[in-house]
Structure formats: C-alpha cells, structure tokens
Amino acid sequence: MSTILIIEQVLNGLQFGVMLFLMAAGLTLIFGVMGLINLAHGSLYMIGAFAAATVAGATGSFLLALAAAMAAAALTGALVEMAVIRRLYARDHLDQVLATFALILIFSEGTRWIFGSLPLYLNIPSWLAGPVALPGGIQYPLYRLALIAVGLLVWLGLWWLIERTRLGIQIRAGENDREMIAALGIDISKLYTLIFALGAALAGLAGALVGTIQSVQVGMGEPVLILAFVVIVIGGIGSIKGAFVGALLVGLTSTLGGIFLPELFKLFTDPATAQSAGASLASMSIYILMSLVLIWRPTGLFGARA
Amino acid sequence: MIRERYLNLGVLALLLALALLARLADQSFTITVLTKVVILALAAAGLNIALGLGGLVSLGHAVFFGLGGYAMGILAFHAQNFAPLELGPLTIAGSKSMPVIWLTAIAVSALAALVIGLLSLRTSGVYFIMITLAFGQMFYYFSISWAAYGGEDGLSIYIRNGFPGLNMLDPIQFFGICFAVLCLVLLFSDRLARSPFGLALNAARQVPVRVETVGLSPMRLKLLAFVISGAITGLAGALYADLNRFVSPTMFSWQLSGELMVLVILGGVGRLIGPVVGAAIFVALEQLLGGLTAFWQIWLGVILLLIVLFARGGVVGLIAPKGVGHD
Amino acid sequence: MTEPVLATHDLTKSFGALRASDGISIDLRPGEIHAIIGPNGAGKSTLIHQICGGLRPDSGSVRLLGRDVTAEGIAARSRAGLGRTFQISALAMEDSVLQNAMLGALGHSGRPWRFWRPAHADADLRARAEDSLRRVGLADHMHMRTANLSHGQRRQLEVAVALTLDPKAFIMDEPMAGLGAEGSALLTRFLDGLRAEAPILLVEHDMDAVFALADRISVLVYGRVIATGSARDIRASAEVREAYLGEEA
C-alpha cells in the first residue's frame, strides 16, 4: 500500500465526486426552487451520453459532442418541463415520484427503441489521452484530471451564477418566497423552465463525460441518480454547498472503501474471506455514511434545521 | 360503501374463477400468470399499508421483496445441497418447507423494515423517498457482491418447496395457497384500516401534529405500519421466488420498488382491492403489449403518466369513488 | 394561594435577533380563565408552542401540575394533561367528524396498538367521542366529512377533540377566530362553564369575549408580559393603554 496508490485513489474519488456533483447540483437546485423531486434526472444524464456518442461518431469532435450532450439534455429538459413537470409543482411528492418514474420508463424504452440494447462507446480525444506526470512521480490519466477540473469549474460557475448574477437573485428569491418573485414582475414559469434546463444540461454534461470512461447504455443514469440522492441527503436538500461537500464525501468513501476495506480485513482474516467481506462492506459504505449523517443530523450537513 | 365491498369480492372471485377455468382447460401457463398476479398483488398490498394508510412514500420496498426472496433462496439452497447454514455459533439445516420459509421471510423483512424505518423516519417528505431508494440500492449491490449466494447470477432452486398436505408442484394448488394468503392479508388490511391503530395512523398521515396533541406518537405509528408493510412484502417475495424457483439481485432493484408503487397507483392508493386490480392490469399489459412489442414499458409509462395527471384515484377510484370515513 | 396547574418560569426564546419570548413567567390556577392578549407579533404563538412542547425554549421552564415538563415533547405533555386547540384547525379533513373526536378518545385511552376490532365497535371510545361532540353542539354533524364543515364548526370540533382528553388544563389558541357574533356568544357561554372542569389559558383577539370571560389577563408586547391583572386592572393600566389598547383606539 504505497503513497502513490493512495494519492491515485484519492484522485479517483475526487473525480467520481465531482461528477456526482454535476448530477446532485441540478437535483438540489430543482428541489430547492420548485420543490420537485425528479427521478427522471438520470434519463437526462443518459440522453446527454447518447447525444455525445452520436455526435462524436458523426463528426469525430469531442467538444462538439459535449456541446451536443448539454444542448440535447437542456432541450429535452425544457420540453419535458413545459409538457409534464410544470403540472407537478403543486402536486404532492407521491405524484411527482410516479410521473417522473413514468418518464424514466418512456425515456429508457424510447432510447432502447432508437439505439438498440448494445452499449455505445465514446472515445477519449487524443489531446486528453494518456497519462500525465504529477509531482512525486505519479502517473495519472490526463482525462480524469480534466474531469476534476471541469467539476471544479462548474462549481465555481454555479457559485458565480447564484451569488453574482440577476438570475441568481431570482433563484434565491424563488427558494424563499414564490410570491415575491411574481411580485417582482419575473415570469415565474420561464424562470422554472430555465432552471430545469440548466439542471438538465449539467446532467447531460456529466453523462457525456462519464460515458467516455464507461459505456453509453440504457439504464446508465439511475444508479448515478440514486447516488446523487445519497449526496443530497448527506449535504442537505437545496444547498449547492451541501451538494458539493456531499458529492466529494460520497466519491471518496466509495472509491477508498472499495480499495482499503479488503486490505483492512486482511489484517484480521485470510485473504479470500477478506476480499469478499471487504468488497461486500465496501458496497455498503456510502449507505452507512448516509445512515450516520442521518443519525447525527437528519436534515443533512448543510440543510435547513427543522 | 356496499358497492366497494361487492367490487372487492367480485375481483377476487373473478381471479379464482379464471384460475379454475384455466385448470379445467389444462392451461398451466395461464395459472402461472394468474399466480404472478396474486403474488404481485400481495407485495403491493404490503406497500399499500405504508403508502395508502401511513402516507409513507417508500421507494425501497424491493428491499423486503428481495429479502423474502433470498430467505427462500438461502434456506432452500442449504437444504438442497445438504450443507448447513452456519451463522456464528448457530447452525441451521436449511429448509424446503414453505411455512418455515415464510416465517423466516416475515421475520427478516420486518427486522430490516424496523432498522430502515428508524433511520428514514427521522426525516420526512422528499428525504424519506430518497433514503428508502438508497437503502434499496444498498441491498442490491450487497447481493451482487455476495458471491456465496450466486452474486449477480442469483440462486436457482431445483424443486419448488413443499407445504404440508399439499402438492406444490401442481400449479393450481400453488395458486390456491398464494390466493389464500392474499385473501388473509387483504382481510387483515381491511381490519387494520378500521382498527384503533388504523384510525390513529390515518390521522398521522394527514395531520401528525394533531396525533401528537392527543398524546400519541405519529413516528411510532408510522414505524409499525412500515414494519407490517415490509413483512407482508417480504412474504410476497418468498412466494415470488418459489414461483420462479429462482432469486437474483433484480428482486432488490429500484425498478422493482418503482413497479410495486405503480401497482398500487394503477389500482388506487389506499383502496383495499387497489393492489389486486393494479397487479392484474400490470401483468395483463405485460402479457398483451409484451407480445406486440419489446418496448411495452413505453406504453406503461404513458398510461401511468395519464393516470397520475388526470385520474388520481386509479382504476378503483374511477369505478367506485371514495366515500366518507368507514362507519 | 392555590398551587398553579400550569406555570412558566422565565421562558426565553430568540429567532436570530428577534426575542419572541423575553423572560415570560405566567401561571394558570384551578378554576380560572387566564387570557393572553397582545398585538400581532407579540409572541403569543411562540409562547403557546413552548407551553405545548412544539418548541424548546432557549432558557426557562414549563411546569405542569408541579412537574417540570420542559424537556418533554408534545405527546408527553398531552398525556400529562394539556388539552390544546389550534388557531388554524389541525383536523383530519378526509375523515368524518366522529373519527376526529374518536382519535382524541383513543389518545385518552392510551391504547392505539389494537389491530383487529373496528374502532367504531369500541363502545368506550365511541361514547367519549359522541359525548364531546354533543357538548359542543356537533351531534348532528357526526357523520359529515370534516372538510365539509364550516369554519365555525371546525372550531367547535377543535374544542370537542380537546374535551375527549379530559385535560387538566386547556390551551386555546384563538378559538373565537372567524366565528361570527352568534357563534362567539355561544362559545363564550360554553367556556364560561368549562373553567370549572379545568382552567383555560386563552389566547384571543376577540376583546368582548376576553373581558367577559377572563379572571385574569396578561398583556404580551414584544415577547414581554407588561401587565397581569383583572379585566378592570388591565383596562385601567396606563402602560397597557399606551402599548396596546391605545393603538387600537
């Protein structure tokens, strides 16, 4: 167990964490402003990945593929918001869960219909391929490093958007007092569509970026969606800061737990048992983390206290 | 209210009659499909207690369905391999007997529901939904990583488990057992809803603060409802595994949690017969649309969306609109 | 002086910079109606919440029948003898009027863990619920859906649910609100008789009712009790006139 391995795993955890942040940020923003729980957020992630794979296949350009991912997800998000989602704001959470579950069925099966069941592959562009040398003699994939950078940029961008722009003022007003924004003469339904599309674009971006290191297939979005829920429960609903901290915690716990728990168990028992027990426990580690946060602070690390 | 009672009995009688007709026509596949309806209805009836009576939007009921399934799978696996199950100091021989398996399934899922309920009832609303969904995923990944019981591939059980005095290999007899269990659970649900506990739970769903103000704990009421609900869904899981003679991690999947909820909604939330009607519609769609297109779930999605947006009482709500309280 | 049924000692509660309760010490003695009045935002609701257990004070204590209940929750205080009515009706709207009253009776019985026999078949529960409904004049509406009750009838039902608990002290948060002249007069007469069963801490805006009913009145302004006394004392108090009544005149 060398220092290099530890640093590599920490970087992997950060990379996983910032990608979860892209998902969790949209979810938490949509919940904070519109009070909507959106299970179909994972579908937007998937749509981003498929759009990217299609455009990359046709043009060979990775940047165009990313742009397409964001555009496709944002456009789908805006359309769905106008057609379905806006009818759900005044409904209870059960209706929201069911309607967005229905959307998952429609999007997943629809995508399978169009693209088939075989996974698609997105390639890392040549200018981001290969390892890069870090201080201390660590070789780390440049692409994963780029993902961390993108995640941090999005975090900064969101912070700037919410704290420093006119739209941000409206979003913060919307979190506190819906009537007030209406009184300020802001077109609230346009604002909601915009926020939904923004969250969708972030999910689409995450789908394309992660689809490049995994594969692009139907059903890829929901496991990530559920992890993003864990992130939100840990960070506190409606808080971008909470989403960021929660995402990094989940990313690091999941990655480091998978590597170190079996090692830890080897200190006490034979390697084979340690490997399987460690792997089983590692698969539960983030949920145990979530449970501990719930016991300690039921509304999450940065959530409003009840 | 008379009308709803007739509808309830009518639906159950129809199910039984269809199974008996299929038996006369020697259509064992149809009996198997009807058995699936009955077992899914049972699972959804369990969820309906948490969801309909307690207002607990649990997106993690696959946990209990899966635990019930694995309770059957693990006990039967050890019995068919003649390898006792060693739990620390305890040695269990495994079992091929349905009553033993059922009790185990009920106990294990009730215990899981107690722990998950204690944690997730610390919060409410949207947190509750996310947390139950997350726990479902935890069990899913755990079952995948647990190689001793088949991991991702699951466990096959070669011969259906037995019930004293009956031949479970005969489809109609297995249907009969499942149907009897469903009727008992529905009777229990009906009594539960009208019982003092049901009265308090019903109020705890609507105005928790009122329940506290009369000196009762909404949290304890909801926790117990969650445990009862989980235990019933766990029992359904054991039967479902026996129907397929197979368990796998998909019984823990989030899709299954979502589908259980869809069954309740299709039929009508909080309606006694809702889960049965929902399960019948779901399986019928699967059989009919599934024969026409591989993508039948698109249409399921569209139907569900329309029901949520425009027909909130589900199918039972359309047939027999809800009256005032049960006097 | 008789031992008070309910007493707060130096209750203090702040929300950020706002002191909603600023050292409130009041008590409720057997047989009396003690009214709390004060302008909007004076901290009446905050006080009620702290007395009933929905809100923990920053400091100070609440004693019920001589026992410190400050650390206890809403349910425990209800079981110990508080009967509360809500300013904004907290009733199970989907259920019948009788079911709401039976919930109170069930709370009083302390036996909700019964799963088989219908609640309606429980003669004790039913008798207690029906009796309370009869007393507030809702006997004819027992089988109505609560959501279909008029505003005034909901206030009556609030009182009926509190009655089923046989409380040692009533806490009533604006029971007259929205009742209309006739309803107010009826309820005033009812509360007048009720004080013999258990004393009533009454938060109320209807000054006619307050001055007609209250044995004592406490005036709450900016989280502080500025005066406590009989109706005559309060009417005469210069401080009260200036701080409160003066504003309305």
PDB file of C-alpha atoms in Angstrom, chain C residues 1 13 15 44 54 56-57 78 87 92 112 116 138 141 146 170 189 204 207 225 232-233 236 239 241:
ATOM      1  CA  MET C   1     -52.887  30.892  47.076  1.00  0.00           C
ATOM      2  CA  LYS C  13     -36.770  32.208  23.019  1.00  0.00           C
ATOM      3  CA  PHE C  15     -35.128  33.729  16.497  1.00  0.00           C
ATOM      4  CA  LYS C  44     -48.350  34.679  21.599  1.00  0.00           C
ATOM      5  CA  GLY C  54     -43.614  22.065  19.934  1.00  0.00           C
ATOM      6  CA  ARG C  56     -37.908  24.259  23.060  1.00  0.00           C
ATOM      7  CA  PRO C  57     -37.217  27.479  24.974  1.00  0.00           C
ATOM      8  CA  SER C  78     -50.765  15.934  26.285  1.00  0.00           C
ATOM      9  CA  GLN C  87     -55.558  28.558  15.801  1.00  0.00           C
ATOM     10  CA  ALA C  92     -58.010  15.017   9.657  1.00  0.00           C
ATOM     11  CA  PRO C 112     -53.742   2.613  19.987  1.00  0.00           C
ATOM     12  CA  TRP C 116     -58.352  -6.212  14.629  1.00  0.00           C
ATOM     13  CA  LEU C 138     -71.880  18.923  16.742  1.00  0.00           C
ATOM     14  CA  HIS C 141     -72.852  16.510  12.133  1.00  0.00           C
ATOM     15  CA  THR C 146     -64.644  17.154   8.266  1.00  0.00           C
ATOM     16  CA  PHE C 170     -56.905  23.762  28.325  1.00  0.00           C
ATOM     17  CA  ARG C 189     -71.074  30.718  27.354  1.00  0.00           C
ATOM     18  CA  GLU C 204     -57.836  35.534  21.927  1.00  0.00           C
ATOM     19  CA  MET C 207     -61.836  41.555  23.252  1.00  0.00           C
ATOM     20  CA  VAL C 225     -45.559  40.382  29.819  1.00  0.00           C
ATOM     21  CA  ARG C 232     -60.614  46.130  35.426  1.00  0.00           C
ATOM     22  CA  ASP C 233     -56.867  46.442  36.217  1.00  0.00           C
ATOM     23  CA  ALA C 236     -57.101  50.967  33.842  1.00  0.00           C
ATOM     24  CA  GLU C 239     -48.944  51.170  30.265  1.00  0.00           C
ATOM     25  CA  ARG C 241     -53.312  51.620  27.045  1.00  0.00           C
TER      26      ARG C 241
END
